[in-house]
Coordinates of C-alpha atoms in Angstrom, one line a residue:
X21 CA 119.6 102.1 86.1
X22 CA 118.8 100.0 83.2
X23 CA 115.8 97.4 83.9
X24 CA 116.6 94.0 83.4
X25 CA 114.1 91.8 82.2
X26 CA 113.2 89.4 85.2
X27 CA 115.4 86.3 84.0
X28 CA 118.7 88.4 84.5
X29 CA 117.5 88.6 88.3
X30 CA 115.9 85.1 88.8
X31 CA 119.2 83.7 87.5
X32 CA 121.8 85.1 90.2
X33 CA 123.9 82.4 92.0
X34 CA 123.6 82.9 96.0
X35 CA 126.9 83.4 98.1
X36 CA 127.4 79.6 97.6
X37 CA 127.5 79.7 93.8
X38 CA 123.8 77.9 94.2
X39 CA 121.3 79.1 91.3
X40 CA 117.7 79.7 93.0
X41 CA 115.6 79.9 90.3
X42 CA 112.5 77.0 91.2
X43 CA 112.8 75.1 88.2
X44 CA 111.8 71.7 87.3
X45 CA 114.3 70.2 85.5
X46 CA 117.0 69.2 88.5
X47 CA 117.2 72.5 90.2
X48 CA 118.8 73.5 93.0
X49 CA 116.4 74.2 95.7
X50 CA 116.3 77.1 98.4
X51 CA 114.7 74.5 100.9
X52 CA 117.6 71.9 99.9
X53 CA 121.0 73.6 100.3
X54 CA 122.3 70.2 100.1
X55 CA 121.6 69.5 96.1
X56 CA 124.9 70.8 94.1
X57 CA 124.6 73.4 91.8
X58 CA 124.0 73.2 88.3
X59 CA 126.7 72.0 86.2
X60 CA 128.5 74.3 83.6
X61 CA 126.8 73.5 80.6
X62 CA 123.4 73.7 82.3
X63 CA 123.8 77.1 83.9
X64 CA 121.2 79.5 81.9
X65 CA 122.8 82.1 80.2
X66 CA 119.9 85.4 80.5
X67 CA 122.7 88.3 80.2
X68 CA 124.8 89.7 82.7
X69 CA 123.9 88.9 86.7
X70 CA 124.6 91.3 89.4
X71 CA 128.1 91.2 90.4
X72 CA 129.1 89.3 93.6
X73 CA 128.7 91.1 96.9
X74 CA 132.4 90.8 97.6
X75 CA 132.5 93.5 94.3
X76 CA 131.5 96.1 95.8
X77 CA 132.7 98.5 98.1
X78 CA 129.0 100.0 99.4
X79 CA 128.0 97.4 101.7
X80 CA 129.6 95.6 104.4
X81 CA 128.8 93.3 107.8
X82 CA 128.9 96.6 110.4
X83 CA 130.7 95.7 113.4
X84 CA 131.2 97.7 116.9
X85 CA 134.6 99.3 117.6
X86 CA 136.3 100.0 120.3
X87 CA 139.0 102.6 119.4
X88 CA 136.7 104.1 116.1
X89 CA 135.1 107.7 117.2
X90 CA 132.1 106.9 115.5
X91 CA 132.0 103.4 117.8
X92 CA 131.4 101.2 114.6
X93 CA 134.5 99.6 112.3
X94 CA 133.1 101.0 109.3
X95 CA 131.9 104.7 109.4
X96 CA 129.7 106.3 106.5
X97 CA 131.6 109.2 105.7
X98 CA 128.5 110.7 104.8
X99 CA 128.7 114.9 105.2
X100 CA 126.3 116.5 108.0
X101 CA 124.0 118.9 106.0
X102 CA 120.7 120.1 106.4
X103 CA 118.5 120.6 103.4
X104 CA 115.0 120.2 102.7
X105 CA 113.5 119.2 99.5
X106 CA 110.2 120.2 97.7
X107 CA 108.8 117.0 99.6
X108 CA 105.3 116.1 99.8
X109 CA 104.1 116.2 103.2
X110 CA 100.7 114.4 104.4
X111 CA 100.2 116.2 107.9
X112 CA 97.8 118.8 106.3
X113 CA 95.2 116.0 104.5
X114 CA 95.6 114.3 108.1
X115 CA 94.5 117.5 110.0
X116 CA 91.9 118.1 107.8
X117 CA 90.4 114.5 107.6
X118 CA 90.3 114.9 111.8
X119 CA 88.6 118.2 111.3
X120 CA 85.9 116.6 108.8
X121 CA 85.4 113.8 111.6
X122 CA 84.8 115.8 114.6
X123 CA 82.3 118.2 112.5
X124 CA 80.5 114.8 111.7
X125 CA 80.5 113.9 115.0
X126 CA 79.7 117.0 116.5
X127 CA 76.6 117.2 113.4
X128 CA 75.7 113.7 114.8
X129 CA 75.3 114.6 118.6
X130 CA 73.4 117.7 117.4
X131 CA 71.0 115.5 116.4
X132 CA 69.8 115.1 120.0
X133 CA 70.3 118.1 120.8
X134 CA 67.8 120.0 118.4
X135 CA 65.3 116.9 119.1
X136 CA 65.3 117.4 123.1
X137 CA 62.9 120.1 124.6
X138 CA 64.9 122.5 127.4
X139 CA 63.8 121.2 130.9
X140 CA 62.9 117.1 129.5
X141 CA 66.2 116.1 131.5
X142 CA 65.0 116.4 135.1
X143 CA 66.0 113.5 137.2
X144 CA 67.9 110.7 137.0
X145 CA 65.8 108.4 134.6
X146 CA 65.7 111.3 131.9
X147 CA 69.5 111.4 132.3
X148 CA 70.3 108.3 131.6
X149 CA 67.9 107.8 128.5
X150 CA 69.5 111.1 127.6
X151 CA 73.0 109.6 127.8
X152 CA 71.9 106.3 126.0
X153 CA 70.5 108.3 123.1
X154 CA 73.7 109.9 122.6
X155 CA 75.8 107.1 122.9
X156 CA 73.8 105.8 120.4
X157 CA 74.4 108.5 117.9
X158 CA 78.0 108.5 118.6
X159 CA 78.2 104.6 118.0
X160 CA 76.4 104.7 114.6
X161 CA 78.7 107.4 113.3
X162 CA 81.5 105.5 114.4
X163 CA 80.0 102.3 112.4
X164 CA 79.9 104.5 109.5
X165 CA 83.5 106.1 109.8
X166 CA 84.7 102.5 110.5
X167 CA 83.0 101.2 107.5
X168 CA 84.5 104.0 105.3
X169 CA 88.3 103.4 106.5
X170 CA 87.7 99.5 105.6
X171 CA 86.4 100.8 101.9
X172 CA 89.6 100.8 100.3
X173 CA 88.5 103.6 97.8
X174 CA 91.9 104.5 96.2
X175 CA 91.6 108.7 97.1
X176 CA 91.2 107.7 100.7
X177 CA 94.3 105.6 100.7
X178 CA 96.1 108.4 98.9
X179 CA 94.8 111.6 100.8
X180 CA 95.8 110.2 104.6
X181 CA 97.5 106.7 103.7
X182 CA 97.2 103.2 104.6
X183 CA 98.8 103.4 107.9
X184 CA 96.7 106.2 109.1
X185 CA 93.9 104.2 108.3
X186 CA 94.7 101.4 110.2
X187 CA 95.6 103.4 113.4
X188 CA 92.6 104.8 113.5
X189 CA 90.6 102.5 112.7
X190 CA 91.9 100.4 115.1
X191 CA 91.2 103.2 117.9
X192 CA 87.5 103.5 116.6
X193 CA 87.0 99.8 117.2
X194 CA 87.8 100.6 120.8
X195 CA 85.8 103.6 120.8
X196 CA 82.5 102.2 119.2
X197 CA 82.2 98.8 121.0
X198 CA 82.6 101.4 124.6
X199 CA 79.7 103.4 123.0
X200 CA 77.5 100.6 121.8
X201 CA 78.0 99.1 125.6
X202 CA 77.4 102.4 127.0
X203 CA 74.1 103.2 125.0
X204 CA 73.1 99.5 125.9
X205 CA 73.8 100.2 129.9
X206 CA 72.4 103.6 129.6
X207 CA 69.1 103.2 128.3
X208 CA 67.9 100.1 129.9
X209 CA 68.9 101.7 133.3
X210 CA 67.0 104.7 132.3
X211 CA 63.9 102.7 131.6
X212 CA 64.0 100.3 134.3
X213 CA 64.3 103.5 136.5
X214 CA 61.4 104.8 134.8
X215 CA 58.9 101.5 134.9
X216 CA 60.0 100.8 138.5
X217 CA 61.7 97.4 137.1
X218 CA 65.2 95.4 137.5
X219 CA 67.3 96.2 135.0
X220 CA 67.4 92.6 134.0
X221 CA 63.6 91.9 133.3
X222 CA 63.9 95.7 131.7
X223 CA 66.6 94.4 129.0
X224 CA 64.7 91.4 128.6
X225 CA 61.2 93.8 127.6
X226 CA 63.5 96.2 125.2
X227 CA 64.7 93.4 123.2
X228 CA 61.6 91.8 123.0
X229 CA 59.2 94.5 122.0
X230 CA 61.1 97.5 121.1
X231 CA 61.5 97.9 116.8
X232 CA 64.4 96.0 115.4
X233 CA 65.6 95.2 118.5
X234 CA 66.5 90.8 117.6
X235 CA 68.2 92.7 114.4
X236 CA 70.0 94.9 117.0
X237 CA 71.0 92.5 119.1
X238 CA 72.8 90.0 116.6
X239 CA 74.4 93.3 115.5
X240 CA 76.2 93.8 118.9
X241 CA 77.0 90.4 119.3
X242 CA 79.0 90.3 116.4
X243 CA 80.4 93.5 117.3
X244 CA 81.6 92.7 120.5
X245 CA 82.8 89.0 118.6
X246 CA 84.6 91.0 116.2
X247 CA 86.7 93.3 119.4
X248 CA 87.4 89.7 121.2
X249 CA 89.2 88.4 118.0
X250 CA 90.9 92.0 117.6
X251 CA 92.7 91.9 120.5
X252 CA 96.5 91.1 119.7
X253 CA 96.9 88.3 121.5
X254 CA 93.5 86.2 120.2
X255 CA 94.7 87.7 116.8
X256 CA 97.8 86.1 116.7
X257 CA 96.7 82.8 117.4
X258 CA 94.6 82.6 114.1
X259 CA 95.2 82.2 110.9
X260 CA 95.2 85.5 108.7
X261 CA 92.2 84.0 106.4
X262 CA 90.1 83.2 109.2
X263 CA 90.8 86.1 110.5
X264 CA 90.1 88.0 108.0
X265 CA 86.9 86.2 107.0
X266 CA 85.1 87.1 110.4
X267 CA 86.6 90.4 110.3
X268 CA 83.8 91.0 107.2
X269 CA 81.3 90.3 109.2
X270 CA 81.3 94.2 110.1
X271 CA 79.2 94.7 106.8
X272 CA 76.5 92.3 109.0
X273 CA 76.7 95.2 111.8
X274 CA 75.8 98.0 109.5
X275 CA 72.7 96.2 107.7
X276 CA 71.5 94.8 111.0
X277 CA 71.8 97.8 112.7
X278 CA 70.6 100.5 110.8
X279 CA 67.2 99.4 110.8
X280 CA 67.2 99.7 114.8
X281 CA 68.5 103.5 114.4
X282 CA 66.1 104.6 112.2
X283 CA 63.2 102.7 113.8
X284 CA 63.8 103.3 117.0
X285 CA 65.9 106.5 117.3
X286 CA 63.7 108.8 118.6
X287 CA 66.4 111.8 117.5
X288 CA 65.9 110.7 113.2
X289 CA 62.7 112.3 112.8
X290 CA 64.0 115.9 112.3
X291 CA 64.1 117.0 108.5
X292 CA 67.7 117.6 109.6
X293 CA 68.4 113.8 110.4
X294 CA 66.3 112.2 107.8
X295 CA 69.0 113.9 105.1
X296 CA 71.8 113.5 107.3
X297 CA 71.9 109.7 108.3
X298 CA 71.1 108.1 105.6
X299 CA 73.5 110.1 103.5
X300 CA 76.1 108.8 106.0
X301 CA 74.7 105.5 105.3
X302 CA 74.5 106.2 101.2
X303 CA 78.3 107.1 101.6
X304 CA 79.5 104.7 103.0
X305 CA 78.1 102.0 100.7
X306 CA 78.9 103.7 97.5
X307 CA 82.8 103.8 99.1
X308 CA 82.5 100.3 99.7
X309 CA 81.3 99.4 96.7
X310 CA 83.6 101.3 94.5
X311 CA 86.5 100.3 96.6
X312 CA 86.0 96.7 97.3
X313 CA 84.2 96.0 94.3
X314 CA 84.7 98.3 91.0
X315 CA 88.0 99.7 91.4
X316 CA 88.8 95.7 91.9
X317 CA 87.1 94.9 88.9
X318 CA 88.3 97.5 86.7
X319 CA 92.5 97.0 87.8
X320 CA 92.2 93.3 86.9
X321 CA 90.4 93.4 83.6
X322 CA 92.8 96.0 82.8
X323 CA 96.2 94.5 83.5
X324 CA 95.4 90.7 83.8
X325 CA 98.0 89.5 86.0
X326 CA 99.6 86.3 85.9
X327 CA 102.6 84.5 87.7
X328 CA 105.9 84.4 85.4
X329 CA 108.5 82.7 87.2
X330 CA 108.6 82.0 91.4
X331 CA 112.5 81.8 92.2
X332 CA 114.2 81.5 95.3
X333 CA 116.3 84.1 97.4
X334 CA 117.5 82.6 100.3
X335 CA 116.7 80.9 103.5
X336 CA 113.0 80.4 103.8
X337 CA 112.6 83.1 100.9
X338 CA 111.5 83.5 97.5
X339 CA 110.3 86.2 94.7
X340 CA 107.2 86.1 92.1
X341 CA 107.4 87.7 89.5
X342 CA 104.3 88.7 87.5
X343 CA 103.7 89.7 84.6
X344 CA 100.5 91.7 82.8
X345 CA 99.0 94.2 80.2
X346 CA 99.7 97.9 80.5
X347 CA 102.1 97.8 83.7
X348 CA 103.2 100.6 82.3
X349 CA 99.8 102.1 83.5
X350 CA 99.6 100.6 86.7
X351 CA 99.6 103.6 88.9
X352 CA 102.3 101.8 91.7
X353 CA 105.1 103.1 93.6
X354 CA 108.3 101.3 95.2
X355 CA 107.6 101.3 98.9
X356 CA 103.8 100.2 98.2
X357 CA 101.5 97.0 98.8
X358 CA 98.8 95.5 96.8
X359 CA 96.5 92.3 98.0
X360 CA 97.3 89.4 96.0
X361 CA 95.4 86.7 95.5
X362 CA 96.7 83.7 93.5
X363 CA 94.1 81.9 91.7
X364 CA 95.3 78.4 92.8
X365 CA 92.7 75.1 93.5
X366 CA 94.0 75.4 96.9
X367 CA 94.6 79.3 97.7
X368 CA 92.2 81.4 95.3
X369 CA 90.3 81.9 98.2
X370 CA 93.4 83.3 100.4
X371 CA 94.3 87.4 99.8
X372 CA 97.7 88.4 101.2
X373 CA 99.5 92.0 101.4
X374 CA 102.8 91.6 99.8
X375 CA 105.2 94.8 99.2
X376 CA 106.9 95.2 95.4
X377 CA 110.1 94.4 96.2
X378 CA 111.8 96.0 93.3
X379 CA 110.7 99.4 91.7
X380 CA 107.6 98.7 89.2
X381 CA 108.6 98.3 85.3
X382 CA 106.9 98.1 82.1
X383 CA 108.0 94.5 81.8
X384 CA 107.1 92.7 85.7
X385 CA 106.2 93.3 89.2
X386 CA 108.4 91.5 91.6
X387 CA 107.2 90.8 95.1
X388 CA 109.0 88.9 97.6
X389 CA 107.5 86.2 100.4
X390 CA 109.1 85.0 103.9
X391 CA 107.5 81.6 104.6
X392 CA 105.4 82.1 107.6
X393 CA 103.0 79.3 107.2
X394 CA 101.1 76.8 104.8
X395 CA 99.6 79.6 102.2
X396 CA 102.8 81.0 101.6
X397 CA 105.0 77.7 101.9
X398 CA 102.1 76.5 98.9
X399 CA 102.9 80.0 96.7
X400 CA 106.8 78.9 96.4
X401 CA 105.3 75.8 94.3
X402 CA 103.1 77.9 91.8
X403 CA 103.9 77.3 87.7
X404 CA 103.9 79.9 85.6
X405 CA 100.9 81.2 83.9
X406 CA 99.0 81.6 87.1
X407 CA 96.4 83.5 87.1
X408 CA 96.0 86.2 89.8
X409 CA 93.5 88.8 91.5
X410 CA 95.3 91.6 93.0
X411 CA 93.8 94.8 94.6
X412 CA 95.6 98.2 95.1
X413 CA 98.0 99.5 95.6
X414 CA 97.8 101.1 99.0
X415 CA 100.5 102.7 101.5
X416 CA 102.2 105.8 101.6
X417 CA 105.2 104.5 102.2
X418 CA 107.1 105.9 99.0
X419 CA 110.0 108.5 98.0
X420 CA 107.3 111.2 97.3
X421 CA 106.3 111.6 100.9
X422 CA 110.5 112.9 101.8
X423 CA 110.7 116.2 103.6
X424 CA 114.8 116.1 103.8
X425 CA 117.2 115.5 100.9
X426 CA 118.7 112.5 102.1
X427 CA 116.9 109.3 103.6
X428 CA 117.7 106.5 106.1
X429 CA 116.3 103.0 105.0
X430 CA 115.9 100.4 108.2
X431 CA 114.7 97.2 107.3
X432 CA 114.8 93.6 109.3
X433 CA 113.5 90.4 108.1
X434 CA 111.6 90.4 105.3
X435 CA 111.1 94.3 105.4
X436 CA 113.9 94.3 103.3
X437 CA 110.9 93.8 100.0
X438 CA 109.8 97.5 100.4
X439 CA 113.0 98.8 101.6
X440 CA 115.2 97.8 98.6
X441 CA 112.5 98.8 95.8
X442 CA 112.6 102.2 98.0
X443 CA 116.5 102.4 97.1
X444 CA 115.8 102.8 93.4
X445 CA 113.7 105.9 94.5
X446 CA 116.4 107.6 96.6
X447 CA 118.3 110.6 96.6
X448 CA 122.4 109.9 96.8
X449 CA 123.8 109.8 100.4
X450 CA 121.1 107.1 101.7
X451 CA 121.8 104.7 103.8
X452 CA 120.5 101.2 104.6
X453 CA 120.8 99.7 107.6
X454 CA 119.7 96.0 107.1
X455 CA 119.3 93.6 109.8
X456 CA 119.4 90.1 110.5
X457 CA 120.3 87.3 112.6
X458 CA 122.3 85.2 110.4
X459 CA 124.1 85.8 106.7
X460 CA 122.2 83.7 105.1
X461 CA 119.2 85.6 106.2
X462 CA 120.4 88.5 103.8
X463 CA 118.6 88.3 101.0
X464 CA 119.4 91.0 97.5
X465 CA 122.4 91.5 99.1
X466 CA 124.1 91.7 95.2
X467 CA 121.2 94.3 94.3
X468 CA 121.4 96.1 97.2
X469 CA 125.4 96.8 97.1
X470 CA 125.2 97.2 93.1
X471 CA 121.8 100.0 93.3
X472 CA 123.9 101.5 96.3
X473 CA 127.1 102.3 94.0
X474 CA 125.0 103.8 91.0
X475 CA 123.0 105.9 93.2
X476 CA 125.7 106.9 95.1
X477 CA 124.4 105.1 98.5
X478 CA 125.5 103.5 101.3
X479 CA 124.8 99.2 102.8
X480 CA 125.0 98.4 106.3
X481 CA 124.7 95.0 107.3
X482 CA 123.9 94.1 111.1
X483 CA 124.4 90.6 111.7
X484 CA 123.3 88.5 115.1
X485 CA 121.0 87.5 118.0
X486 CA 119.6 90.5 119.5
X487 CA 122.2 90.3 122.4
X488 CA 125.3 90.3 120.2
X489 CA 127.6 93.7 120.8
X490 CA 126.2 95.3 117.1
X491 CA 122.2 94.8 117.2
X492 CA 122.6 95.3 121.2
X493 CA 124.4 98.3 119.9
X494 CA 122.8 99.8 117.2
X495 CA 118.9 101.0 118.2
X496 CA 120.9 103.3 121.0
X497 CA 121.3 106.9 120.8
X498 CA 125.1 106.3 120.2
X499 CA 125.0 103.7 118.0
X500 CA 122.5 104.6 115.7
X501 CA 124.5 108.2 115.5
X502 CA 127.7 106.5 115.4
X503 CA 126.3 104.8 111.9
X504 CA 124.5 108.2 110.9
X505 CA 125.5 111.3 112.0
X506 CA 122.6 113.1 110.3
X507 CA 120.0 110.9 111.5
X508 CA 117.8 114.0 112.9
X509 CA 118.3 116.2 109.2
X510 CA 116.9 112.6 107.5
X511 CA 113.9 111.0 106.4
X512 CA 113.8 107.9 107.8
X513 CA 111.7 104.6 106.1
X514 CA 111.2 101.8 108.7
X515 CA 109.8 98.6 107.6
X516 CA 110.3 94.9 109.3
X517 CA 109.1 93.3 112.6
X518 CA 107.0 95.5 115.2
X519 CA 110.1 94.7 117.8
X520 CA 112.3 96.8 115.9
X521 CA 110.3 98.8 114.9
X522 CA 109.5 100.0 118.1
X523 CA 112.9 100.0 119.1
X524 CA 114.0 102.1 116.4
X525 CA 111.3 104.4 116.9
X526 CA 112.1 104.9 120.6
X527 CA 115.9 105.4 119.6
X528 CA 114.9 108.0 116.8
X529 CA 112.4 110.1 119.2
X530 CA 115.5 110.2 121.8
X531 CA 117.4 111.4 119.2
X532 CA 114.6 114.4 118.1
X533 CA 113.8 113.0 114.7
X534 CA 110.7 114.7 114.2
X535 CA 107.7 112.6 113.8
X536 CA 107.0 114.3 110.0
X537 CA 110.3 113.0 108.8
X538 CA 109.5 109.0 110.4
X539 CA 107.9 107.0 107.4
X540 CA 107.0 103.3 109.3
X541 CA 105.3 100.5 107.4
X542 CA 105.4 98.0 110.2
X543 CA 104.6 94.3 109.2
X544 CA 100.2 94.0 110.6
X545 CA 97.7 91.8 109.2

């Protein structure tokens, strides 16, 4: 498909004959549906728009049907085959990063173990100061391994992916803060057992003369501050930025505590664990300084991005395009993410992950933005020429990662960004299934349909509350079958809100989609 510079998109009337590009000069506005369209003689002429939806015979509003076999008005008529492509497949770096943790871990408890005389562990004092010592190990490895998957070093993101990352770094959270807690519980216990003590005057007396134990204790309290603000519901009720900005504080944890584990960790005197930790520790910092810091530095000066045009889309939604040196360079795929932060009076201090929502050029990068609050409503006002510090890109949610020669696209909301940039990428036969609660909710619908009949795809628009008879219908064995009879012999990309994304999931496991061929890029902070 022939790129189009980014004035032949921006210009597009919407379904109404409205053109949504933000201009200055009495535009019509995606926020003000009410202001008429330009006249004639006004309309910017940028070469040829897409066609008109109506044009094209790919995409259509999917209803049930009562009487059709496949339960659906419109079937696909796409062929049942079963072929596989030389796809790249992840689930080996996966296995092996897991393999690389546990002999970490295991190296870690061994630490104790080669430091602790046979017969020392003889009642129940020596137990439980055995137990808190190896809690304690197991909780600074987990820092460090926390640490790392935060780094954002671009061969980490690339070897197990973004997503990955995130589950398991969200499961290590869990893990350390129980591990911190138990090493806490363990070894004052232990020594109040042995002194003959409570266990309140005991924690009082470790904090207060042990080594680095004040330094220790802020450590855990921010710890335990950053699992409270963790937890979903907490989560939601802040603002990303905020978020985000306490979140840092993890960096806090590893300086504060790492004094306390090598002062007072009676298992780092070996030879052995004098190399070992603080090479953990050296790692850890050189990842998060290359990630957060060089790789940053180096992707900016190099392509020097700036805003080129913001135009509207739809309801509640508009595109940025940006422009830069070398895109040609950039190593980016459709599907991925960068962090994006716009160098505005009010917002430089903001980062936000937005998806490319068309497939990377020489010429622009488009990304596209769902108002979900005042940062983003405040991005839909920028001028052109803004400057802009971007990090990335990260995600493995790309064509390269297919195991099967044709794909299923899902997308709802403003998971369409990814999703239709993904299309560009695709084999013929794939199908999109976009949903949304209202037409005016679709957004590239005209890109969509026109990509779909050069690439030899296939649109399927389902339109309504979630208890209308076609989104009621379509995450259910039969429906979801009904619209794509090949579903299990498919790779199949899932990107919008973590409601359907779940539900689609579920549907897809009842219907044995393996879990190598399920690609998901849910919508997290």
């Amino acid at each position: 498909m022939t790129i189009p510079a980014f004035r032949d998109q921006r210009e597009l009337p919407d379904d109404d004959g409205y053109f949504s590009s933000l201009r200055t000069d009495n535009r019509p506005s995606w926020d003000n549906p009410s202001m008429p369209p330009w006249p004639q003689e006004q309309q910017p002429q940028y070469g040829q728009p897409y066609a008109q939806p109506d044009n094209f015979r790919r995409g259509e509003v999917t209803e049930p049907s009562m009487t059709d076999p496949t339960g659906w008005k419109a079937g696909t008529g796409v062929p049942v085959v079963d072929e596989r492509p030389p796809g790249e497949s992840t689930s080996g770096n996966r296995l092996l990063t897991v393999l690389l943790f546990f002999s970490g871990l295991a190296t870690s408890v061994a630490l104790w173990l080669f430091n602790t005389q046979a017969g020392s562990i003889s009642n129940t004092a020596t137990t439980m100061i055995a137990a808190g010592r190896v809690t304690g190990l197991i909780g600074g490895y987990l820092l460090f391994m926390q640490l790392l998957m935060m780094s954002r070093v671009s061969w980490l993101e690339e070897w197990v992916g973004s997503r990955d990352l995130l589950r398991w770094h969200r499961w290590l959270g869990t893990s350390l803060v129980t591990f911190v807690v138990a090493h806490i519980v363990f070894i004052v216990y232990g020594y109040a057992l042995t002194a003959g003590t409570d266990v309140v005057e005991q924690g009082w007396t470790v904090i207060t003369t042990f080594p680095e134990m004040i330094s220790a204790t802020i450590a855990t309290g921010l710890l335990a501050f950053i699992a409270l603000i963790s937890i979903r519901a907490v989560r939601n009720v802040l603002n990303y930025e905020l978020w985000h900005l306490i979140h840092l504080t993890s960096y806090g944890v590893l300086l504060l505590g790492y004094g306390h584990q090598i002062a007072a960790g009676n298992d780092m005197n070996g030879k052995f664990a004098s190399v070992f930790w603080p090479a953990l520790g050296c790692i850890t910092i050189a990842a998060l300084f290359w990630g957060r810091i060089v790789e940053p530095l180096w992707l900016n000066a190099r392509h020097r991005f700036t805003v080129a045009e913001v135009v509207g889309e739809g309801a509640n939604t508009f595109s940025i395009y940006i422009e830069g040196k070398r895109l040609d360079k950039l190593p980016v795929q459709a599907g991925q993410f960068m962090r994006w932060r716009f160098l505005t009076a009010n917002g430089w201090w903001q980062s936000h992950p937005f998806s490319l929502s068309a497939a990377p050029n020489p010429k622009w990068l488009r990304l596209t933005v769902t108002i979900a609050g005042g940062h983003t409503r405040k991005l839909a006002t920028m001028r052109p020429g803004t400057p802009i510090w971007a990090e990335g890109p990260f995600g493995t949610f790309t064509a390269e990662r297919r195991t099967r020669r044709r794909a299923l696209l899902i997308a709802g909301g403003s998971g369409i960004a990814p999703i239709r940039a993904l299309l560009e990428d695709m084999p013929p036969d794939t199908i999109v299934i976009y949903r949304a609660s209202r037409p005016d909710e679709l957004v590239f619908r005209a890109e969509l349909e026109e990509l779909a009949e050069e690439r030899d795809a296939w649109v399927r628009y389902i339109v309504g509350g979630r208890n209308d008879p076609g989104p009621r219908r379509l995450f259910t064995p039969d429906g979801l079958r009904g619209l794509v009879p090949d579903v299990n012999r498919r790779d199949v990309y899932l990107c919008g809100p973590p409601g359907l994304v779940n539900a689609a999931v579920d549907t897809l496991k009842q219907l044995d989609v393996p879990d190598s061929q399920l690609h998901l890029d849910p919508f997290e902070f």
